[in-house]
PDB file of C-alpha atoms in Angstrom:
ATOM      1  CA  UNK A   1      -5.240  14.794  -2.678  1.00  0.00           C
ATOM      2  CA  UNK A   2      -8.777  14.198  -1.273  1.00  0.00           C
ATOM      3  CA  UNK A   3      -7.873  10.016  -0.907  1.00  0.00           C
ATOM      4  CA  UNK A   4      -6.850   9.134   2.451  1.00  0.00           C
ATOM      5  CA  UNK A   5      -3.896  10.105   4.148  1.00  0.00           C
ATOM      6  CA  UNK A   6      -2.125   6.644   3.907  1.00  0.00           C
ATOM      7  CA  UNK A   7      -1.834   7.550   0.051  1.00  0.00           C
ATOM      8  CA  UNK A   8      -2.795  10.942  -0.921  1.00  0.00           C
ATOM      9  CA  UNK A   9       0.271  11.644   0.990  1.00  0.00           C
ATOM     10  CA  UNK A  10       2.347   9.561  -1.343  1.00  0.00           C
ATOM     11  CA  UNK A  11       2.153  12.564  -4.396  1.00  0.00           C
ATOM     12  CA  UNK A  12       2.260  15.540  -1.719  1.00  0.00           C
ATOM     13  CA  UNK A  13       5.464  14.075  -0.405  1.00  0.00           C
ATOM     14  CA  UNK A  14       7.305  13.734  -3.522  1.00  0.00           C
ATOM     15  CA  UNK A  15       6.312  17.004  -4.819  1.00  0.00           C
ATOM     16  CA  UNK A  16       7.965  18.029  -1.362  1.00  0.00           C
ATOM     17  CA  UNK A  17      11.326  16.334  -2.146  1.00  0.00           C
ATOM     18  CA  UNK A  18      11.459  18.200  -5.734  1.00  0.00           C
ATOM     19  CA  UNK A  19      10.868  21.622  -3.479  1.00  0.00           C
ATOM     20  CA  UNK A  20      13.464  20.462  -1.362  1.00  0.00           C
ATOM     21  CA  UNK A  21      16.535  18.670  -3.837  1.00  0.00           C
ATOM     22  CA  UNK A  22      15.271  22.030  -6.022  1.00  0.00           C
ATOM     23  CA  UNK A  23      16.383  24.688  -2.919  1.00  0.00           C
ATOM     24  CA  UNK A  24      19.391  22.914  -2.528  1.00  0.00           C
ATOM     25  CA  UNK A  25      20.056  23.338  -5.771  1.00  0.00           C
ATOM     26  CA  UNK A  26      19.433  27.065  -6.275  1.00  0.00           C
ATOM     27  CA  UNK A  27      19.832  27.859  -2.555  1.00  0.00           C
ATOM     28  CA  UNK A  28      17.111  30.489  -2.864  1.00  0.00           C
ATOM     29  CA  UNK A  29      13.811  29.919  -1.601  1.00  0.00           C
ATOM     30  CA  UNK A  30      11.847  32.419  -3.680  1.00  0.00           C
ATOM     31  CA  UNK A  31      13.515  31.073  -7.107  1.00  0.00           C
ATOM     32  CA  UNK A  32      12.848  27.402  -5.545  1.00  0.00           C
ATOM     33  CA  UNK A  33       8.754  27.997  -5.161  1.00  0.00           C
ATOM     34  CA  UNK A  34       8.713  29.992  -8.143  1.00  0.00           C
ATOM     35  CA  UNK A  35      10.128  27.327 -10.152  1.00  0.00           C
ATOM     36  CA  UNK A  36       7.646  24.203  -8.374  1.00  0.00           C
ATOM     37  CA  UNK A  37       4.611  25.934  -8.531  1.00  0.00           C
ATOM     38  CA  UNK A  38       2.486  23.032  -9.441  1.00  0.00           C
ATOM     39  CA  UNK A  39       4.346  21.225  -6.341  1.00  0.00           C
ATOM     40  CA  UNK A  40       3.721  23.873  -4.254  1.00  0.00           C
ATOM     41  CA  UNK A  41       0.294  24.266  -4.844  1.00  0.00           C
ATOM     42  CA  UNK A  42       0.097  20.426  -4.122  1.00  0.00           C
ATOM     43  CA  UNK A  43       1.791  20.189  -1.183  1.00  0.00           C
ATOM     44  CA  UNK A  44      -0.609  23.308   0.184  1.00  0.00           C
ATOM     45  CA  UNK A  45      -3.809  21.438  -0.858  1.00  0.00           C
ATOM     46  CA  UNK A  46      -2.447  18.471   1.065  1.00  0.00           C
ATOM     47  CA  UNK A  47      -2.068  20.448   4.196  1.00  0.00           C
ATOM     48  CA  UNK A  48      -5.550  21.604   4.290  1.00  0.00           C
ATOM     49  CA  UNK A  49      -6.526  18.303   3.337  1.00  0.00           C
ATOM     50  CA  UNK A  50      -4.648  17.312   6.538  1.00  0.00           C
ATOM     51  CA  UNK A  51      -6.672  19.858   8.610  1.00  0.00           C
ATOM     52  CA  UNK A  52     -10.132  18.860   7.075  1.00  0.00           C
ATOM     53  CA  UNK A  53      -8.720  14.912   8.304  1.00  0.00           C
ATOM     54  CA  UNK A  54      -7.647  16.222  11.794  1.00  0.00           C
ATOM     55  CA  UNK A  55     -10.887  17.655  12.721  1.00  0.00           C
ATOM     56  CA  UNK A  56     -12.988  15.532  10.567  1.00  0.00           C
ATOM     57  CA  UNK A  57     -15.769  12.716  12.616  1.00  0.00           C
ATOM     58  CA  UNK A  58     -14.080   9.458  12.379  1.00  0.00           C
ATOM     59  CA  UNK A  59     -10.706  11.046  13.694  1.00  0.00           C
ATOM     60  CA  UNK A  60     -12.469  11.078  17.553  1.00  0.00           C
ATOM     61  CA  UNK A  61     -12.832   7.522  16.882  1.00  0.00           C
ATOM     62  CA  UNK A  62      -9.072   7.005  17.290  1.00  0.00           C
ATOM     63  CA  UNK A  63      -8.652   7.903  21.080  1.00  0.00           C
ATOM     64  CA  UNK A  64      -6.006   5.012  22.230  1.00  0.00           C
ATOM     65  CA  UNK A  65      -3.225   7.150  22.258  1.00  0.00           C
ATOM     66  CA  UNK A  66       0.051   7.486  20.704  1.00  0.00           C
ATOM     67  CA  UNK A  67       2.147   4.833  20.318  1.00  0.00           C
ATOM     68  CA  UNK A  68       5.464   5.064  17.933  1.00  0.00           C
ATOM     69  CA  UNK A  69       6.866   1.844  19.277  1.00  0.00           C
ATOM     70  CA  UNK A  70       3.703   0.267  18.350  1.00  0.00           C
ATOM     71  CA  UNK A  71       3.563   1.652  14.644  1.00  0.00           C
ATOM     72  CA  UNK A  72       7.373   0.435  14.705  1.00  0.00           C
ATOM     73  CA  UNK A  73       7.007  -3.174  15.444  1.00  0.00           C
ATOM     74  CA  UNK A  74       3.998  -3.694  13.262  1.00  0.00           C
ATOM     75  CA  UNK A  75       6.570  -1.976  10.369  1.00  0.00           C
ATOM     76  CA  UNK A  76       9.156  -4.544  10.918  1.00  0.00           C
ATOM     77  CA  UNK A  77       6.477  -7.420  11.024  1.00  0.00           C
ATOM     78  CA  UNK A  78       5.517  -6.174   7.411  1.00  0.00           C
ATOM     79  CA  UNK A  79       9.362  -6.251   6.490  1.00  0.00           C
ATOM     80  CA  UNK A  80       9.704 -10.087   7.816  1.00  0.00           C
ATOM     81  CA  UNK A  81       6.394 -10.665   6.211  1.00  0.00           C
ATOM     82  CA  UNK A  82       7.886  -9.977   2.579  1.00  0.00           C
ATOM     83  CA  UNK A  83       9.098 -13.241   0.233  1.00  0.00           C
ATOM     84  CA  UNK A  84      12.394 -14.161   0.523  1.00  0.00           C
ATOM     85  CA  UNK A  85      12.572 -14.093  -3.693  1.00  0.00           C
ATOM     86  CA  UNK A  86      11.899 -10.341  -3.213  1.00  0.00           C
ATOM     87  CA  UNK A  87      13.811  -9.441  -0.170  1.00  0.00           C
ATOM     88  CA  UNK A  88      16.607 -10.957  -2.790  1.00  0.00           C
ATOM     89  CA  UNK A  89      15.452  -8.361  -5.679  1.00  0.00           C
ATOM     90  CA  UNK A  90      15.587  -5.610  -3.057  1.00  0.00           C
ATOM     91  CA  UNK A  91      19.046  -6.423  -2.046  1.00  0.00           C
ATOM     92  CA  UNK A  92      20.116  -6.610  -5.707  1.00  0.00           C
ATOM     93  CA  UNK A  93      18.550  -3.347  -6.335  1.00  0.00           C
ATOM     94  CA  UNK A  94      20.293  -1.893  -3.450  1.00  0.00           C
ATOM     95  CA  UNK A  95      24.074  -3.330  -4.841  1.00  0.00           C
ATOM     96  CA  UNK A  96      23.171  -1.600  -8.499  1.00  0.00           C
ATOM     97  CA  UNK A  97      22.853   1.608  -6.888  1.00  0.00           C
ATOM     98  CA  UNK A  98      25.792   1.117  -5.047  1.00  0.00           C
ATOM     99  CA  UNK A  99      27.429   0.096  -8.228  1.00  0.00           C
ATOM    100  CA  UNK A 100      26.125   3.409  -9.633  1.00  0.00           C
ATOM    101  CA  UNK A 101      27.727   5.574  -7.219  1.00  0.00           C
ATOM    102  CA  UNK A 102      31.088   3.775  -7.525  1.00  0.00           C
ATOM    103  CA  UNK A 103      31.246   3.942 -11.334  1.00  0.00           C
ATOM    104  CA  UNK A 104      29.992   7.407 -11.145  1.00  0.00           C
ATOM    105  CA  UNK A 105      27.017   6.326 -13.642  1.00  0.00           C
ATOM    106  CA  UNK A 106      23.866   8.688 -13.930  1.00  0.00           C
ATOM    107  CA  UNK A 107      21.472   7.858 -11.046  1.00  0.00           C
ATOM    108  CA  UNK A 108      18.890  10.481 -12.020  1.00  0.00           C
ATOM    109  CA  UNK A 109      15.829  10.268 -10.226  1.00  0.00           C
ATOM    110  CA  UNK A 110      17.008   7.817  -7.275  1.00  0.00           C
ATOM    111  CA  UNK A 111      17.995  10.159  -4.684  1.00  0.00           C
ATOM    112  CA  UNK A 112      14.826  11.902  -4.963  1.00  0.00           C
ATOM    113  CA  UNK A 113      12.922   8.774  -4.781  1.00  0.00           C
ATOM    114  CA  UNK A 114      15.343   7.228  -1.714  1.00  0.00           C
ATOM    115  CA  UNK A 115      14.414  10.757   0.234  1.00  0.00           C
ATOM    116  CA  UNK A 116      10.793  10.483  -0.465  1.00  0.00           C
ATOM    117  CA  UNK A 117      10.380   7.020   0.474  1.00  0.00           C
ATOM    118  CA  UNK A 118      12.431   7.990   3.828  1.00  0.00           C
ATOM    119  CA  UNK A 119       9.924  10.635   4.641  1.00  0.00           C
ATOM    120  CA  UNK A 120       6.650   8.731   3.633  1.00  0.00           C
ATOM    121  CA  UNK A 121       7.797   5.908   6.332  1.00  0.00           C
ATOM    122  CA  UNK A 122       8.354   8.116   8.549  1.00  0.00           C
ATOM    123  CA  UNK A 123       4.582  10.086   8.453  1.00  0.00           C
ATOM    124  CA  UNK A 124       3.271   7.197   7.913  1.00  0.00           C
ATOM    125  CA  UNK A 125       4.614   5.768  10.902  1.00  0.00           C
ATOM    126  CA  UNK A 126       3.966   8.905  13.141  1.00  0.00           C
ATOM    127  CA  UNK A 127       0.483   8.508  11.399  1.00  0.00           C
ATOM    128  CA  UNK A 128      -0.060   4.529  12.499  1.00  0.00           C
ATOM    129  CA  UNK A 129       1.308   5.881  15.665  1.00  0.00           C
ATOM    130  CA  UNK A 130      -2.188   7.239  16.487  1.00  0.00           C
ATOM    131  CA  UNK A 131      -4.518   5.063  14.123  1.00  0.00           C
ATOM    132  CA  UNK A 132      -2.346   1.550  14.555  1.00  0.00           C
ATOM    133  CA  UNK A 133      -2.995   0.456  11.102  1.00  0.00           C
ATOM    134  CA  UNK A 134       1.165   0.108   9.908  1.00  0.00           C
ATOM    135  CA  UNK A 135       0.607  -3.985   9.960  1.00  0.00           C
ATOM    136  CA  UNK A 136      -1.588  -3.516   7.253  1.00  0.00           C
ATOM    137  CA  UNK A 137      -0.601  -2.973   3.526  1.00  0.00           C
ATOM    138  CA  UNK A 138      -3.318  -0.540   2.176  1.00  0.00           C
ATOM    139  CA  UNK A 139      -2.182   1.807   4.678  1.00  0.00           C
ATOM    140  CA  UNK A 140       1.561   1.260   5.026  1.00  0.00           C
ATOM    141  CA  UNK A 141       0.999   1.174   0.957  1.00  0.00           C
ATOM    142  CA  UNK A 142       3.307   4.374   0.327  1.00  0.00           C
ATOM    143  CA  UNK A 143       6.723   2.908   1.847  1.00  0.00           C
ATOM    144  CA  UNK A 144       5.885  -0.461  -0.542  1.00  0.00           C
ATOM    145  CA  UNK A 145       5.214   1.555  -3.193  1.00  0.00           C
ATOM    146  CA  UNK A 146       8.352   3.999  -3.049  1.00  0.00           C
ATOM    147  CA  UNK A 147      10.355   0.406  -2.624  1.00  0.00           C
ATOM    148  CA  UNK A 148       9.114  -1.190  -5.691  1.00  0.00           C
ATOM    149  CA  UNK A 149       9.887   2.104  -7.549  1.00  0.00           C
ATOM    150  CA  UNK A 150      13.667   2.317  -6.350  1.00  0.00           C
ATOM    151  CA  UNK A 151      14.205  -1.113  -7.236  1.00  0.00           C
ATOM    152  CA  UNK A 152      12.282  -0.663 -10.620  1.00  0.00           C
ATOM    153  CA  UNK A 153      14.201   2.462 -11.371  1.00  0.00           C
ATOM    154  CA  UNK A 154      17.915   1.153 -10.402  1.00  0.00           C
ATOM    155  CA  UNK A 155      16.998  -1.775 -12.672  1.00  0.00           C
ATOM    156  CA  UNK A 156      16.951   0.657 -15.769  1.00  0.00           C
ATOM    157  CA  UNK A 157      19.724   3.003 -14.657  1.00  0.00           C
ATOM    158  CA  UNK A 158      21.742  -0.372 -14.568  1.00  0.00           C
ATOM    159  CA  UNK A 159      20.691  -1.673 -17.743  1.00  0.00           C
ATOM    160  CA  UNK A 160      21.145   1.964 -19.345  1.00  0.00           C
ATOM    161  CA  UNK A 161      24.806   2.229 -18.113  1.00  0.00           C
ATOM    162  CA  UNK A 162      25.470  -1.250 -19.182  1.00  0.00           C
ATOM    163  CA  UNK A 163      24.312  -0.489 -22.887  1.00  0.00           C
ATOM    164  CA  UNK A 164      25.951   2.134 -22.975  1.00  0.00           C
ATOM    165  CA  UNK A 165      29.719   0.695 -22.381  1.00  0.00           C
ATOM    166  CA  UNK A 166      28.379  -1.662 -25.191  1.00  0.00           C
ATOM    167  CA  UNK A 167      27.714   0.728 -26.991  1.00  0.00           C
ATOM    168  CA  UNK A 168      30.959   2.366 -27.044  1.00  0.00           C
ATOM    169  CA  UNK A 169      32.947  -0.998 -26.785  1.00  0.00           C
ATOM    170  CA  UNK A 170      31.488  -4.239 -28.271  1.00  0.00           C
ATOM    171  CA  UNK A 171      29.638  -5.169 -30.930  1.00  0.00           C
ATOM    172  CA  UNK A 172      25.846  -5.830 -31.849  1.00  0.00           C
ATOM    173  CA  UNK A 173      26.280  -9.490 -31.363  1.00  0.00           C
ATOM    174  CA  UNK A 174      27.514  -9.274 -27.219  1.00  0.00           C
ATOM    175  CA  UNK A 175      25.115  -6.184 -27.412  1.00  0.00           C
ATOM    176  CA  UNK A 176      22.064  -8.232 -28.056  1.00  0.00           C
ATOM    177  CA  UNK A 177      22.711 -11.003 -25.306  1.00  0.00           C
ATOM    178  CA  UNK A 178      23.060  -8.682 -22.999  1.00  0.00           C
ATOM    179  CA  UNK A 179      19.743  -7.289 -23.858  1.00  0.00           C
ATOM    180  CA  UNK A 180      18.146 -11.007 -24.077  1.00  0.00           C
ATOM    181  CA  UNK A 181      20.016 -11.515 -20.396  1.00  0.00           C
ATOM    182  CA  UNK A 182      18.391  -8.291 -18.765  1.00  0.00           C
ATOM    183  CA  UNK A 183      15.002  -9.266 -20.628  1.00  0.00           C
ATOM    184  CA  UNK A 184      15.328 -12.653 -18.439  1.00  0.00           C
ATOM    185  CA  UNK A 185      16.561 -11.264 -15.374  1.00  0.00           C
ATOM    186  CA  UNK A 186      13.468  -8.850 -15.913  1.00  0.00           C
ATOM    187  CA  UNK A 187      10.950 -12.018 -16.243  1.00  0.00           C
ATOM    188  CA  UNK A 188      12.581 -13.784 -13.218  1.00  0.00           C
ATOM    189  CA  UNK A 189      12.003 -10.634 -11.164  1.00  0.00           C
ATOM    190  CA  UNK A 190       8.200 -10.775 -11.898  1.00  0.00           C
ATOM    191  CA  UNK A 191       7.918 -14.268 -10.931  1.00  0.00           C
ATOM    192  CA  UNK A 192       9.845 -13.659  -7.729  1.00  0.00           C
ATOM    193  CA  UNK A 193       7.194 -10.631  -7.177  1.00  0.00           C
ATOM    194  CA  UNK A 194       4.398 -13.169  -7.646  1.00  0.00           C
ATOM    195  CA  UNK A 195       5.490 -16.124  -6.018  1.00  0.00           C
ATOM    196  CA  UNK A 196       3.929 -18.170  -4.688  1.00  0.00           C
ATOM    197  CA  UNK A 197       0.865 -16.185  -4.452  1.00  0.00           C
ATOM    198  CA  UNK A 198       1.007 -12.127  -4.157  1.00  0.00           C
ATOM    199  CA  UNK A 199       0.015 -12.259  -0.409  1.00  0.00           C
ATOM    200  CA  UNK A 200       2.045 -10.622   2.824  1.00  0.00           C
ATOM    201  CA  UNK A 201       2.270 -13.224   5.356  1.00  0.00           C
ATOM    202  CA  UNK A 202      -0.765 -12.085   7.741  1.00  0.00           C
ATOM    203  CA  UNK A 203       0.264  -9.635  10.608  1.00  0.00           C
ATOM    204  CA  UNK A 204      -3.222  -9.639  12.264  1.00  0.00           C
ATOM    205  CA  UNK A 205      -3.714 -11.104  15.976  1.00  0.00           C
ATOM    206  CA  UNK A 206      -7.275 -11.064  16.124  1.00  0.00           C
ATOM    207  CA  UNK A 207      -7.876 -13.251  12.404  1.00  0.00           C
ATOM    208  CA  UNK A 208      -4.825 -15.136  11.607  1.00  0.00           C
ATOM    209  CA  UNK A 209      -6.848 -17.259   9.275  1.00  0.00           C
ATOM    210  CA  UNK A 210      -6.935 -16.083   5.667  1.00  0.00           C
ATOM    211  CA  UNK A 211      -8.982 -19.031   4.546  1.00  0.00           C
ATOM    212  CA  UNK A 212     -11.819 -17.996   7.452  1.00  0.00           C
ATOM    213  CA  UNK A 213     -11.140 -14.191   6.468  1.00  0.00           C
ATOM    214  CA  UNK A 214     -12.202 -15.175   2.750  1.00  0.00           C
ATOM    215  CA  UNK A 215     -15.129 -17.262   3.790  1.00  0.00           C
ATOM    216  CA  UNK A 216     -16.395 -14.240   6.155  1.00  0.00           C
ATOM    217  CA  UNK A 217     -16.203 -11.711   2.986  1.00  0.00           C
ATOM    218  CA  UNK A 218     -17.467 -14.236   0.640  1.00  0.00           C
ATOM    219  CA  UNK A 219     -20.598 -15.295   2.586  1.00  0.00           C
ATOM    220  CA  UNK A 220     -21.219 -11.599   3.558  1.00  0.00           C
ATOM    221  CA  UNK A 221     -20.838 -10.377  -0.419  1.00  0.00           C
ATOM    222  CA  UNK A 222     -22.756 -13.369  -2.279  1.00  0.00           C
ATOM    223  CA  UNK A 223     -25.750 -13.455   0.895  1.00  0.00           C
ATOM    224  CA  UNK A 224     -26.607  -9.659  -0.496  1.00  0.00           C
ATOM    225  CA  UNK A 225     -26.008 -10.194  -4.329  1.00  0.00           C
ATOM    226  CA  UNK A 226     -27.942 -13.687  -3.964  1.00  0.00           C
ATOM    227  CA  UNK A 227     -30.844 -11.688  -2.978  1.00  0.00           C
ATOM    228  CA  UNK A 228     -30.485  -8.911  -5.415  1.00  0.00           C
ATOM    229  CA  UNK A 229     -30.822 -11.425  -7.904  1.00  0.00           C
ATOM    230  CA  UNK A 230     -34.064 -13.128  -6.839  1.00  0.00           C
ATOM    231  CA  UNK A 231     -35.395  -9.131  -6.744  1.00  0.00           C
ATOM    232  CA  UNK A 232     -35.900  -9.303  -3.324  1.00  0.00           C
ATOM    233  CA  UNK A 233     -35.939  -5.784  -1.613  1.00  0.00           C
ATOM    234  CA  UNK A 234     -34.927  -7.204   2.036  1.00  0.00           C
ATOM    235  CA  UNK A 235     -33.291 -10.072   3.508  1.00  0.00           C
ATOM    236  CA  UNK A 236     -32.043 -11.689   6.457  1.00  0.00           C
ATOM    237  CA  UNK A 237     -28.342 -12.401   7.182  1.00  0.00           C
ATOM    238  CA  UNK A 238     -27.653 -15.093   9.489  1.00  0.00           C
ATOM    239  CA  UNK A 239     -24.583 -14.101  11.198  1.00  0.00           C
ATOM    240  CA  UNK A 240     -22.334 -15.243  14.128  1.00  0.00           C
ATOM    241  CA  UNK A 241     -22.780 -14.166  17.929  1.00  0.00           C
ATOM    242  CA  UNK A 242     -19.661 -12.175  18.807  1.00  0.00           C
ATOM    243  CA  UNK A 243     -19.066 -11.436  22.775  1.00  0.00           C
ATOM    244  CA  UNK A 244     -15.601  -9.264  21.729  1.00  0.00           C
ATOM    245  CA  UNK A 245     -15.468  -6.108  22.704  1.00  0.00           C
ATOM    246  CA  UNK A 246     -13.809  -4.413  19.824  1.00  0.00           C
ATOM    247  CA  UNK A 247     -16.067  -6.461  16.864  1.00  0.00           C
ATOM    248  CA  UNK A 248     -16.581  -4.421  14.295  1.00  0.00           C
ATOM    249  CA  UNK A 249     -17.647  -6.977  11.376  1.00  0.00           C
ATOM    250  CA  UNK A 250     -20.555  -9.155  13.109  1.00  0.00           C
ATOM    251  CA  UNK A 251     -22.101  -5.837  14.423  1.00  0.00           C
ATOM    252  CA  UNK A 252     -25.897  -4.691  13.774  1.00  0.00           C
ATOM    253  CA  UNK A 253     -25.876  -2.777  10.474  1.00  0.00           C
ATOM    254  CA  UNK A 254     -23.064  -4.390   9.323  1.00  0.00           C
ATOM    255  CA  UNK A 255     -25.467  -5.605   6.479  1.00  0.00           C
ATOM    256  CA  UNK A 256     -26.756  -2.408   5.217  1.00  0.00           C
ATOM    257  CA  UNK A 257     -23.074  -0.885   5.232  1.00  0.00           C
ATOM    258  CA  UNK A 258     -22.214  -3.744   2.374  1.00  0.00           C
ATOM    259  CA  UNK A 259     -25.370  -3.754   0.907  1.00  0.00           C
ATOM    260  CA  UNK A 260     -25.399   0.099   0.271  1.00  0.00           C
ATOM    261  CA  UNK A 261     -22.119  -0.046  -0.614  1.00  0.00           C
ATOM    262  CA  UNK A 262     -22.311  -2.696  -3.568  1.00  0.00           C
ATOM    263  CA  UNK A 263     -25.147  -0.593  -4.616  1.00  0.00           C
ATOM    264  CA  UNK A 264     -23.054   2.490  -5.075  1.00  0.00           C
ATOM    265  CA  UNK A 265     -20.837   0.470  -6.940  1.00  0.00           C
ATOM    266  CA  UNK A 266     -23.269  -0.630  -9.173  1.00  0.00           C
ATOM    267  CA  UNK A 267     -22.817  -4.509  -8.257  1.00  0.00           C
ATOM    268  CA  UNK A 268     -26.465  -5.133  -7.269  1.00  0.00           C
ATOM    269  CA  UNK A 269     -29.270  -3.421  -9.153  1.00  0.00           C
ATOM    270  CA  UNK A 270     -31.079  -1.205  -5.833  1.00  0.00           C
ATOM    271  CA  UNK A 271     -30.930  -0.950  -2.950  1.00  0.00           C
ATOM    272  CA  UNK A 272     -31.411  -4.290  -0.206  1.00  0.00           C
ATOM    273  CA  UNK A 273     -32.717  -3.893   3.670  1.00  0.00           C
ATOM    274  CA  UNK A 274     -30.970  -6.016   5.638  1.00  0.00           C
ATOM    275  CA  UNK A 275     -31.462  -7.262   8.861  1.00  0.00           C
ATOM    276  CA  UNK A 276     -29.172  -9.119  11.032  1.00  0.00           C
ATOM    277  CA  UNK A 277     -29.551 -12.480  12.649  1.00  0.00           C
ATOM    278  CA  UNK A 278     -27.173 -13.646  15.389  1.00  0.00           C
ATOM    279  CA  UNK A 279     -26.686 -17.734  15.273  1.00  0.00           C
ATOM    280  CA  UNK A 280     -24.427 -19.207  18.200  1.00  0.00           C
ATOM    281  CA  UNK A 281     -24.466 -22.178  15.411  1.00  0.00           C
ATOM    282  CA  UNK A 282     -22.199 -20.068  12.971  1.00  0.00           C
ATOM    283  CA  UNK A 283     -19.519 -19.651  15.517  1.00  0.00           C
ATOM    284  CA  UNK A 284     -17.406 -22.377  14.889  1.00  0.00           C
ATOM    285  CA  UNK A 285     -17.507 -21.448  11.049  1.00  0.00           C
ATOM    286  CA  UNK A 286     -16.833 -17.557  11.530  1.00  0.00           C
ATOM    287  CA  UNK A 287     -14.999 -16.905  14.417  1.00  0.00           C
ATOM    288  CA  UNK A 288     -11.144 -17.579  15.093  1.00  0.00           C
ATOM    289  CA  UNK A 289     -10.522 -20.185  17.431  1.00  0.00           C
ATOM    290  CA  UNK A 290      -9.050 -18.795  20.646  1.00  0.00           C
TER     291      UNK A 290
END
């Protein structure tokens, strides 16, 4: 509950969806949050938590307005940014459920996991509507993460219902290929999710460059743990001069941030003063080409 919004609201909205699929059910509202009390409680918690975020510092740093359109483009940039392998497994996942409903198979958890997904997108994209941050994957995590769990889940209801007509129809021998079969399809669906590297195609306009993104990270990171290592208690970091307006990595500071950071962390040993050096010369090795 106290992570960030992008994913602390990924538990308080499920617990939601069993509150709601559970007044449905009963159609009585006092038997409903008598029942969910542990949801309840969660989904309360997460509303102050959403206060203390509201009125909290870094919130007055997001003054550029609201912009839903915005948050809505950058979400379909990180939908034609997926792998076609697993825009394939999503569309397979989305025929078994169909399948499910037509052969009136148990679909147990999958509505409530379809309806919570729903809602997540959608606060998370009135959310990036104010912040802007829905082209990135840590904080449009929750939609991802709801995805991979529908098409995880059909894939056993599937399996289940199929084993089960084998069960009551065939023998062990058909049985067991058909067990071998969804082990394989199981496999292929990893590889799919991996290939051919794990990374979202980059939805960024100011960096573009993953390669120069690395190098920026890397030099940054092994500069400070270099000089933890020789026991020195301050060092300079060379860094690029940056005339943007909205820079926020090759920025004064910027040095002590990581190096108190990797301290807390317990990557270097104590604590490392840094002070920043701007070199026009590092340009051309930092800095995107316009």
């Amino acid at each position: 509950m106290f992570s960030n919004l992008f994913h602390s609201a990924i538990t308080a909205v499920y617990c939601g969806t069993v509150i709601l699929f559970d007044l449905i059910k009963e159609r009585s509202l006092h038997k409903s949050l008598k029942k969910n009390l542990l949801q309840v409680s969660i989904v309360l918690v997460w509303f102050i938590v959403l206060a203390f975020e509201y009125s909290g510092g870094r919130s007055d740093s997001f003054e550029q307005g609201i912009d839903l359109a915005l948050s809505f483009r950058q979400f379909m940039t990180m939908i034609g940014a997926m792998s076609i392998a697993y825009k394939i497994i999503v569309l397979l996942s989305v025929i078994g459920f169909i399948w499910l409903l037509r052969m009136k198979k148990d679909v147990g958890i999958l509505p409530m996991i379809i309806v919570s997904g729903i809602l997540e997108t959608a606060f998370l994209l009135l959310l990036n509507a104010k912040v802007h941050y829905m082209s990135r994957v840590e904080a449009s995590w929750g939609t991802w993460f709801y995805l991979i769990l529908f098409c995880v889940t059909v894939f056993v209801y599937v399996c289940k219902s199929v084993g089960a007509e084998l069960d009551n129809n065939i023998g062990d021998d058909l049985r067991d290929k058909v067990f071998w079969g969804s082990l394989l399809t199981l496999l292929i669906m990893i590889v799919f999710s991996w290939y051919p590297d794990g990374k979202f195609a980059i939805s960024s306009t100011r960096n573009p460059d993953y390669d120069q993104c690395y190098d920026t990270s890397s030099y940054i990171f092994n500069s400070i743990v270099d000089a933890d290592r020789a026991g020195q208690t301050e060092m300079v970091l060379k860094l690029p001069k940056s005339d943007r307006a909205d820079e926020f990595t090759f920025v004064p500071q910027i040095g002590n941030t990581v190096s108190n950071s990797l301290y807390l962390q317990g990557i270097i040993s104590h604590k490392i003063n840094v002070m920043e050096e701007f070199d026009e010369s590092l340009n051309e090795r930092f800095l995107p080409k316009e």
